[in-house]
JSON list of C-alpha atoms in Angstrom, two decimals:
[
{"chain": "A", "resi": 1068, "resn": "UNK", "atom": "CA", "xyz": [-13.79, 73.05, 39.47]},
{"chain": "A", "resi": 1069, "resn": "UNK", "atom": "CA", "xyz": [-12.95, 69.57, 38.75]},
{"chain": "A", "resi": 1070, "resn": "UNK", "atom": "CA", "xyz": [-13.52, 69.26, 34.97]},
{"chain": "A", "resi": 1071, "resn": "UNK", "atom": "CA", "xyz": [-13.76, 65.64, 33.64]},
{"chain": "A", "resi": 1072, "resn": "UNK", "atom": "CA", "xyz": [-12.89, 65.83, 30.12]},
{"chain": "A", "resi": 1073, "resn": "UNK", "atom": "CA", "xyz": [-14.23, 64.05, 27.07]},
{"chain": "A", "resi": 1074, "resn": "UNK", "atom": "CA", "xyz": [-14.39, 63.05, 23.65]},
{"chain": "A", "resi": 1075, "resn": "UNK", "atom": "CA", "xyz": [-17.14, 64.72, 21.56]},
{"chain": "A", "resi": 1076, "resn": "UNK", "atom": "CA", "xyz": [-17.28, 62.30, 17.97]},
{"chain": "A", "resi": 1077, "resn": "UNK", "atom": "CA", "xyz": [-19.78, 63.84, 15.47]},
{"chain": "A", "resi": 1078, "resn": "UNK", "atom": "CA", "xyz": [-20.24, 61.49, 12.20]},
{"chain": "A", "resi": 1079, "resn": "UNK", "atom": "CA", "xyz": [-22.96, 62.70, 9.24]},
{"chain": "A", "resi": 1080, "resn": "UNK", "atom": "CA", "xyz": [-24.85, 59.86, 7.44]},
{"chain": "A", "resi": 1081, "resn": "UNK", "atom": "CA", "xyz": [-26.58, 59.84, 4.38]},
{"chain": "A", "resi": 1082, "resn": "UNK", "atom": "CA", "xyz": [-29.28, 58.34, 5.04]},
{"chain": "A", "resi": 1083, "resn": "UNK", "atom": "CA", "xyz": [-31.02, 57.55, 9.15]},
{"chain": "A", "resi": 1084, "resn": "UNK", "atom": "CA", "xyz": [-30.47, 54.10, 8.82]},
{"chain": "A", "resi": 1085, "resn": "UNK", "atom": "CA", "xyz": [-26.98, 54.34, 8.47]},
{"chain": "A", "resi": 1086, "resn": "UNK", "atom": "CA", "xyz": [-26.47, 56.47, 11.74]},
{"chain": "A", "resi": 1087, "resn": "UNK", "atom": "CA", "xyz": [-28.63, 54.16, 13.34]},
{"chain": "A", "resi": 1088, "resn": "UNK", "atom": "CA", "xyz": [-26.62, 50.87, 12.78]},
{"chain": "A", "resi": 1089, "resn": "UNK", "atom": "CA", "xyz": [-23.76, 52.70, 13.90]},
{"chain": "A", "resi": 1090, "resn": "UNK", "atom": "CA", "xyz": [-25.17, 53.96, 17.19]},
{"chain": "A", "resi": 1091, "resn": "UNK", "atom": "CA", "xyz": [-26.12, 50.12, 17.90]},
{"chain": "A", "resi": 1092, "resn": "UNK", "atom": "CA", "xyz": [-22.65, 49.68, 17.14]},
{"chain": "A", "resi": 1093, "resn": "UNK", "atom": "CA", "xyz": [-21.33, 52.12, 20.15]},
{"chain": "A", "resi": 1094, "resn": "UNK", "atom": "CA", "xyz": [-24.17, 50.71, 22.22]},
{"chain": "A", "resi": 1095, "resn": "UNK", "atom": "CA", "xyz": [-22.71, 47.63, 22.06]},
{"chain": "A", "resi": 1096, "resn": "UNK", "atom": "CA", "xyz": [-19.32, 48.64, 23.32]},
{"chain": "A", "resi": 1097, "resn": "UNK", "atom": "CA", "xyz": [-21.32, 49.76, 26.47]},
{"chain": "A", "resi": 1098, "resn": "UNK", "atom": "CA", "xyz": [-23.50, 46.85, 26.40]},
{"chain": "A", "resi": 1099, "resn": "UNK", "atom": "CA", "xyz": [-21.98, 43.70, 25.23]},
{"chain": "A", "resi": 1100, "resn": "UNK", "atom": "CA", "xyz": [-18.47, 44.01, 25.58]},
{"chain": "A", "resi": 1101, "resn": "UNK", "atom": "CA", "xyz": [-18.52, 45.80, 28.33]},
{"chain": "A", "resi": 1102, "resn": "UNK", "atom": "CA", "xyz": [-15.73, 48.44, 27.28]},
{"chain": "A", "resi": 1103, "resn": "UNK", "atom": "CA", "xyz": [-17.22, 51.43, 28.37]},
{"chain": "A", "resi": 1104, "resn": "UNK", "atom": "CA", "xyz": [-18.90, 52.80, 31.73]},
{"chain": "A", "resi": 1105, "resn": "UNK", "atom": "CA", "xyz": [-20.60, 56.15, 30.45]},
{"chain": "A", "resi": 1106, "resn": "UNK", "atom": "CA", "xyz": [-20.99, 57.65, 27.07]},
{"chain": "A", "resi": 1107, "resn": "UNK", "atom": "CA", "xyz": [-24.23, 59.59, 25.62]},
{"chain": "A", "resi": 1108, "resn": "UNK", "atom": "CA", "xyz": [-25.16, 59.19, 22.20]},
{"chain": "A", "resi": 1109, "resn": "UNK", "atom": "CA", "xyz": [-28.28, 60.89, 20.23]},
{"chain": "A", "resi": 1110, "resn": "UNK", "atom": "CA", "xyz": [-29.04, 60.26, 16.74]},
{"chain": "A", "resi": 1111, "resn": "UNK", "atom": "CA", "xyz": [-30.34, 63.31, 14.95]},
{"chain": "A", "resi": 1112, "resn": "UNK", "atom": "CA", "xyz": [-32.85, 63.09, 11.59]},
{"chain": "A", "resi": 1113, "resn": "UNK", "atom": "CA", "xyz": [-32.56, 66.06, 9.39]},
{"chain": "A", "resi": 1114, "resn": "UNK", "atom": "CA", "xyz": [-36.59, 65.82, 8.15]},
{"chain": "A", "resi": 1115, "resn": "UNK", "atom": "CA", "xyz": [-37.67, 67.09, 4.61]},
{"chain": "A", "resi": 1116, "resn": "UNK", "atom": "CA", "xyz": [-38.85, 70.38, 6.10]},
{"chain": "A", "resi": 1117, "resn": "UNK", "atom": "CA", "xyz": [-35.60, 71.22, 7.69]},
{"chain": "A", "resi": 1118, "resn": "UNK", "atom": "CA", "xyz": [-36.38, 70.42, 11.15]},
{"chain": "A", "resi": 1119, "resn": "UNK", "atom": "CA", "xyz": [-33.62, 68.07, 13.03]},
{"chain": "A", "resi": 1120, "resn": "UNK", "atom": "CA", "xyz": [-35.22, 65.23, 15.01]},
{"chain": "A", "resi": 1121, "resn": "UNK", "atom": "CA", "xyz": [-33.70, 63.16, 17.43]},
{"chain": "A", "resi": 1122, "resn": "UNK", "atom": "CA", "xyz": [-34.43, 59.31, 17.15]},
{"chain": "A", "resi": 1123, "resn": "UNK", "atom": "CA", "xyz": [-32.87, 57.71, 19.58]},
{"chain": "A", "resi": 1124, "resn": "UNK", "atom": "CA", "xyz": [-30.66, 59.19, 22.54]},
{"chain": "A", "resi": 1125, "resn": "UNK", "atom": "CA", "xyz": [-28.80, 57.39, 25.58]},
{"chain": "A", "resi": 1126, "resn": "UNK", "atom": "CA", "xyz": [-27.53, 58.72, 28.34]},
{"chain": "A", "resi": 1127, "resn": "UNK", "atom": "CA", "xyz": [-25.11, 56.71, 31.32]},
{"chain": "A", "resi": 1128, "resn": "UNK", "atom": "CA", "xyz": [-26.55, 57.79, 35.00]},
{"chain": "A", "resi": 1129, "resn": "UNK", "atom": "CA", "xyz": [-23.43, 56.48, 36.06]},
{"chain": "A", "resi": 1130, "resn": "UNK", "atom": "CA", "xyz": [-21.88, 60.29, 35.25]},
{"chain": "A", "resi": 1131, "resn": "UNK", "atom": "CA", "xyz": [-22.80, 63.52, 33.74]},
{"chain": "A", "resi": 1132, "resn": "UNK", "atom": "CA", "xyz": [-25.29, 61.73, 31.65]},
{"chain": "A", "resi": 1133, "resn": "UNK", "atom": "CA", "xyz": [-29.16, 61.08, 32.93]},
{"chain": "A", "resi": 1134, "resn": "UNK", "atom": "CA", "xyz": [-29.21, 64.32, 34.92]},
{"chain": "A", "resi": 1135, "resn": "UNK", "atom": "CA", "xyz": [-31.49, 63.65, 37.59]},
{"chain": "A", "resi": 1136, "resn": "UNK", "atom": "CA", "xyz": [-33.17, 61.34, 36.39]},
{"chain": "A", "resi": 1137, "resn": "UNK", "atom": "CA", "xyz": [-34.62, 63.85, 33.19]},
{"chain": "A", "resi": 1138, "resn": "UNK", "atom": "CA", "xyz": [-32.55, 61.57, 30.33]},
{"chain": "A", "resi": 1139, "resn": "UNK", "atom": "CA", "xyz": [-31.15, 64.94, 29.41]},
{"chain": "A", "resi": 1140, "resn": "UNK", "atom": "CA", "xyz": [-26.71, 63.85, 28.92]},
{"chain": "A", "resi": 1141, "resn": "UNK", "atom": "CA", "xyz": [-24.04, 65.95, 27.02]},
{"chain": "A", "resi": 1142, "resn": "UNK", "atom": "CA", "xyz": [-24.57, 64.53, 23.28]},
{"chain": "A", "resi": 1143, "resn": "UNK", "atom": "CA", "xyz": [-28.53, 65.65, 24.23]},
{"chain": "A", "resi": 1144, "resn": "UNK", "atom": "CA", "xyz": [-27.52, 68.95, 25.21]},
{"chain": "A", "resi": 1145, "resn": "UNK", "atom": "CA", "xyz": [-25.13, 69.03, 22.53]},
{"chain": "A", "resi": 1146, "resn": "UNK", "atom": "CA", "xyz": [-27.69, 68.75, 19.91]},
{"chain": "A", "resi": 1147, "resn": "UNK", "atom": "CA", "xyz": [-29.55, 71.38, 21.82]},
{"chain": "A", "resi": 1148, "resn": "UNK", "atom": "CA", "xyz": [-26.88, 73.66, 21.72]},
{"chain": "A", "resi": 1149, "resn": "UNK", "atom": "CA", "xyz": [-26.17, 72.96, 18.16]},
{"chain": "A", "resi": 1150, "resn": "UNK", "atom": "CA", "xyz": [-30.25, 72.68, 16.92]},
{"chain": "A", "resi": 1151, "resn": "UNK", "atom": "CA", "xyz": [-32.29, 74.83, 19.87]},
{"chain": "A", "resi": 1152, "resn": "UNK", "atom": "CA", "xyz": [-35.79, 73.79, 18.43]},
{"chain": "A", "resi": 1153, "resn": "UNK", "atom": "CA", "xyz": [-34.71, 69.56, 17.95]},
{"chain": "A", "resi": 1154, "resn": "UNK", "atom": "CA", "xyz": [-37.59, 67.51, 18.97]},
{"chain": "A", "resi": 1155, "resn": "UNK", "atom": "CA", "xyz": [-37.02, 63.96, 20.60]},
{"chain": "A", "resi": 1156, "resn": "UNK", "atom": "CA", "xyz": [-39.79, 61.24, 19.59]},
{"chain": "A", "resi": 1157, "resn": "UNK", "atom": "CA", "xyz": [-43.23, 63.09, 18.47]},
{"chain": "A", "resi": 1158, "resn": "UNK", "atom": "CA", "xyz": [-42.56, 66.25, 20.93]},
{"chain": "A", "resi": 1159, "resn": "UNK", "atom": "CA", "xyz": [-40.60, 68.88, 21.64]},
{"chain": "A", "resi": 1160, "resn": "UNK", "atom": "CA", "xyz": [-37.70, 68.22, 23.78]},
{"chain": "A", "resi": 1161, "resn": "UNK", "atom": "CA", "xyz": [-38.72, 71.19, 26.25]},
{"chain": "A", "resi": 1162, "resn": "UNK", "atom": "CA", "xyz": [-42.33, 69.42, 26.40]},
{"chain": "A", "resi": 1163, "resn": "UNK", "atom": "CA", "xyz": [-42.75, 70.39, 30.81]},
{"chain": "A", "resi": 1164, "resn": "UNK", "atom": "CA", "xyz": [-41.06, 73.72, 32.27]},
{"chain": "A", "resi": 1165, "resn": "UNK", "atom": "CA", "xyz": [-39.04, 71.60, 34.27]},
{"chain": "A", "resi": 1166, "resn": "UNK", "atom": "CA", "xyz": [-37.57, 69.13, 31.56]},
{"chain": "A", "resi": 1167, "resn": "UNK", "atom": "CA", "xyz": [-36.88, 72.74, 29.73]},
{"chain": "A", "resi": 1168, "resn": "UNK", "atom": "CA", "xyz": [-34.85, 74.09, 32.66]},
{"chain": "A", "resi": 1169, "resn": "UNK", "atom": "CA", "xyz": [-33.35, 70.69, 32.88]},
{"chain": "A", "resi": 1170, "resn": "UNK", "atom": "CA", "xyz": [-32.02, 70.58, 29.55]},
{"chain": "A", "resi": 1171, "resn": "UNK", "atom": "CA", "xyz": [-31.70, 74.42, 29.06]},
{"chain": "A", "resi": 1172, "resn": "UNK", "atom": "CA", "xyz": [-29.21, 73.46, 32.20]},
{"chain": "A", "resi": 1173, "resn": "UNK", "atom": "CA", "xyz": [-27.03, 70.85, 30.34]},
{"chain": "A", "resi": 1174, "resn": "UNK", "atom": "CA", "xyz": [-27.15, 72.57, 26.73]},
{"chain": "A", "resi": 1175, "resn": "UNK", "atom": "CA", "xyz": [-25.56, 75.54, 28.92]},
{"chain": "A", "resi": 1176, "resn": "UNK", "atom": "CA", "xyz": [-23.15, 72.99, 29.75]},
{"chain": "A", "resi": 1177, "resn": "UNK", "atom": "CA", "xyz": [-22.29, 70.97, 26.66]},
{"chain": "A", "resi": 1178, "resn": "UNK", "atom": "CA", "xyz": [-21.83, 74.26, 25.06]},
{"chain": "A", "resi": 1179, "resn": "UNK", "atom": "CA", "xyz": [-19.48, 76.11, 27.53]},
{"chain": "A", "resi": 1180, "resn": "UNK", "atom": "CA", "xyz": [-17.16, 72.86, 27.71]},
{"chain": "A", "resi": 1181, "resn": "UNK", "atom": "CA", "xyz": [-16.55, 73.59, 24.08]},
{"chain": "A", "resi": 1182, "resn": "UNK", "atom": "CA", "xyz": [-14.92, 77.01, 22.17]},
{"chain": "A", "resi": 1183, "resn": "UNK", "atom": "CA", "xyz": [-17.43, 78.15, 19.40]},
{"chain": "A", "resi": 1184, "resn": "UNK", "atom": "CA", "xyz": [-15.02, 77.36, 17.06]},
{"chain": "A", "resi": 1185, "resn": "UNK", "atom": "CA", "xyz": [-15.32, 73.85, 17.62]},
{"chain": "A", "resi": 1186, "resn": "UNK", "atom": "CA", "xyz": [-19.66, 74.12, 17.76]},
{"chain": "A", "resi": 1187, "resn": "UNK", "atom": "CA", "xyz": [-19.85, 75.87, 14.65]},
{"chain": "A", "resi": 1188, "resn": "UNK", "atom": "CA", "xyz": [-17.75, 73.21, 13.04]},
{"chain": "A", "resi": 1189, "resn": "UNK", "atom": "CA", "xyz": [-19.67, 70.53, 14.20]},
{"chain": "A", "resi": 1190, "resn": "UNK", "atom": "CA", "xyz": [-23.15, 72.12, 13.36]},
{"chain": "A", "resi": 1191, "resn": "UNK", "atom": "CA", "xyz": [-21.63, 73.17, 9.42]},
{"chain": "A", "resi": 1192, "resn": "UNK", "atom": "CA", "xyz": [-21.15, 69.72, 9.53]},
{"chain": "A", "resi": 1193, "resn": "UNK", "atom": "CA", "xyz": [-24.33, 67.93, 10.86]},
{"chain": "A", "resi": 1194, "resn": "UNK", "atom": "CA", "xyz": [-26.06, 70.17, 7.98]},
{"chain": "A", "resi": 1195, "resn": "UNK", "atom": "CA", "xyz": [-24.33, 68.72, 5.67]},
{"chain": "A", "resi": 1196, "resn": "UNK", "atom": "CA", "xyz": [-26.02, 65.41, 5.95]},
{"chain": "A", "resi": 1197, "resn": "UNK", "atom": "CA", "xyz": [-29.45, 63.68, 6.23]},
{"chain": "A", "resi": 1198, "resn": "UNK", "atom": "CA", "xyz": [-28.34, 62.14, 9.69]},
{"chain": "A", "resi": 1199, "resn": "UNK", "atom": "CA", "xyz": [-25.88, 62.62, 12.73]},
{"chain": "A", "resi": 1200, "resn": "UNK", "atom": "CA", "xyz": [-24.76, 60.19, 15.22]},
{"chain": "A", "resi": 1201, "resn": "UNK", "atom": "CA", "xyz": [-23.26, 62.50, 18.47]},
{"chain": "A", "resi": 1202, "resn": "UNK", "atom": "CA", "xyz": [-21.45, 60.31, 20.93]},
{"chain": "A", "resi": 1203, "resn": "UNK", "atom": "CA", "xyz": [-19.90, 62.29, 23.89]},
{"chain": "A", "resi": 1204, "resn": "UNK", "atom": "CA", "xyz": [-17.28, 59.42, 26.01]},
{"chain": "A", "resi": 1205, "resn": "UNK", "atom": "CA", "xyz": [-14.74, 59.21, 28.05]},
{"chain": "A", "resi": 1206, "resn": "UNK", "atom": "CA", "xyz": [-11.06, 60.05, 26.10]},
{"chain": "A", "resi": 1207, "resn": "UNK", "atom": "CA", "xyz": [-9.33, 56.58, 26.29]},
{"chain": "A", "resi": 1208, "resn": "UNK", "atom": "CA", "xyz": [-12.27, 54.76, 24.11]},
{"chain": "A", "resi": 1209, "resn": "UNK", "atom": "CA", "xyz": [-11.85, 57.38, 21.57]},
{"chain": "A", "resi": 1210, "resn": "UNK", "atom": "CA", "xyz": [-10.64, 54.94, 19.30]},
{"chain": "A", "resi": 1211, "resn": "UNK", "atom": "CA", "xyz": [-13.04, 51.85, 19.90]},
{"chain": "A", "resi": 1212, "resn": "UNK", "atom": "CA", "xyz": [-15.75, 54.42, 19.34]},
{"chain": "A", "resi": 1213, "resn": "UNK", "atom": "CA", "xyz": [-14.49, 55.86, 16.04]},
{"chain": "A", "resi": 1214, "resn": "UNK", "atom": "CA", "xyz": [-14.21, 52.17, 14.79]},
{"chain": "A", "resi": 1215, "resn": "UNK", "atom": "CA", "xyz": [-18.18, 51.60, 15.48]},
{"chain": "A", "resi": 1216, "resn": "UNK", "atom": "CA", "xyz": [-19.02, 54.96, 13.56]},
{"chain": "A", "resi": 1217, "resn": "UNK", "atom": "CA", "xyz": [-17.63, 53.48, 10.12]},
{"chain": "A", "resi": 1218, "resn": "UNK", "atom": "CA", "xyz": [-20.66, 54.00, 8.34]},
{"chain": "A", "resi": 1219, "resn": "UNK", "atom": "CA", "xyz": [-20.07, 57.94, 8.47]},
{"chain": "A", "resi": 1220, "resn": "UNK", "atom": "CA", "xyz": [-19.29, 59.90, 5.44]},
{"chain": "A", "resi": 1221, "resn": "UNK", "atom": "CA", "xyz": [-17.45, 62.51, 7.85]},
{"chain": "A", "resi": 1222, "resn": "UNK", "atom": "CA", "xyz": [-16.20, 61.93, 11.25]},
{"chain": "A", "resi": 1223, "resn": "UNK", "atom": "CA", "xyz": [-14.79, 64.96, 13.69]},
{"chain": "A", "resi": 1224, "resn": "UNK", "atom": "CA", "xyz": [-13.34, 64.95, 16.62]},
{"chain": "A", "resi": 1225, "resn": "UNK", "atom": "CA", "xyz": [-13.33, 67.67, 19.35]},
{"chain": "A", "resi": 1226, "resn": "UNK", "atom": "CA", "xyz": [-13.24, 67.99, 23.04]},
{"chain": "A", "resi": 1227, "resn": "UNK", "atom": "CA", "xyz": [-15.52, 68.86, 25.46]},
{"chain": "A", "resi": 1228, "resn": "UNK", "atom": "CA", "xyz": [-14.82, 69.40, 29.45]},
{"chain": "A", "resi": 1229, "resn": "UNK", "atom": "CA", "xyz": [-17.87, 69.53, 31.96]},
{"chain": "A", "resi": 1230, "resn": "UNK", "atom": "CA", "xyz": [-17.87, 69.54, 35.50]},
{"chain": "A", "resi": 1231, "resn": "UNK", "atom": "CA", "xyz": [-20.32, 66.91, 36.63]},
{"chain": "A", "resi": 1232, "resn": "UNK", "atom": "CA", "xyz": [-21.44, 68.42, 40.32]},
{"chain": "A", "resi": 1233, "resn": "UNK", "atom": "CA", "xyz": [-21.95, 71.85, 39.30]},
{"chain": "A", "resi": 1234, "resn": "UNK", "atom": "CA", "xyz": [-24.25, 70.42, 36.12]},
{"chain": "A", "resi": 1235, "resn": "UNK", "atom": "CA", "xyz": [-26.00, 68.63, 38.71]},
{"chain": "A", "resi": 1236, "resn": "UNK", "atom": "CA", "xyz": [-26.20, 71.48, 40.55]},
{"chain": "A", "resi": 1237, "resn": "UNK", "atom": "CA", "xyz": [-27.69, 73.84, 38.10]},
{"chain": "A", "resi": 1238, "resn": "UNK", "atom": "CA", "xyz": [-30.44, 71.04, 36.55]},
{"chain": "A", "resi": 1239, "resn": "UNK", "atom": "CA", "xyz": [-31.57, 70.70, 40.74]},
{"chain": "A", "resi": 1240, "resn": "UNK", "atom": "CA", "xyz": [-31.98, 74.00, 40.43]},
{"chain": "A", "resi": 1241, "resn": "UNK", "atom": "CA", "xyz": [-33.45, 74.72, 36.86]},
{"chain": "A", "resi": 1242, "resn": "UNK", "atom": "CA", "xyz": [-36.48, 71.82, 38.14]},
{"chain": "A", "resi": 1243, "resn": "UNK", "atom": "CA", "xyz": [-36.77, 73.66, 41.48]},
{"chain": "A", "resi": 1244, "resn": "UNK", "atom": "CA", "xyz": [-37.75, 76.61, 39.60]}
]
């Protein structure tokens, strides 16, 4: 199997606005600065009722992200691996059985690409703030992404290994079921 190694950066924020501002800065590295050809990002917000909601997300379809047009990249998959009942927008991520199956496949690959200890640490960190920003990017952009996440109160970096071909195959099989 041909694994790609990505850097996962997780920022913990005191409020949603700070996380979304840093999300925009990361996005600028891709859209305006043209420095990144592929990245996935998700902003999460812990609501007053304790539930986690994905308020913004970006998946780059040129690599692992955006699997089969389902809008489920590694950052979103990682959020679901950490918070299985995360909601996006006003609906549950797994709104359809096919969408849920694809998301499950992506979440499984995201979780499998990291150690249990790393997943536990990331989940515990995100539990500390009102909001979070998860970015999965190419390893040579780690320093630039980290700089863009300057409003975070706490920033963690981990490695994630993913086999893009296997992920796409598993997602396709899940969508066919």
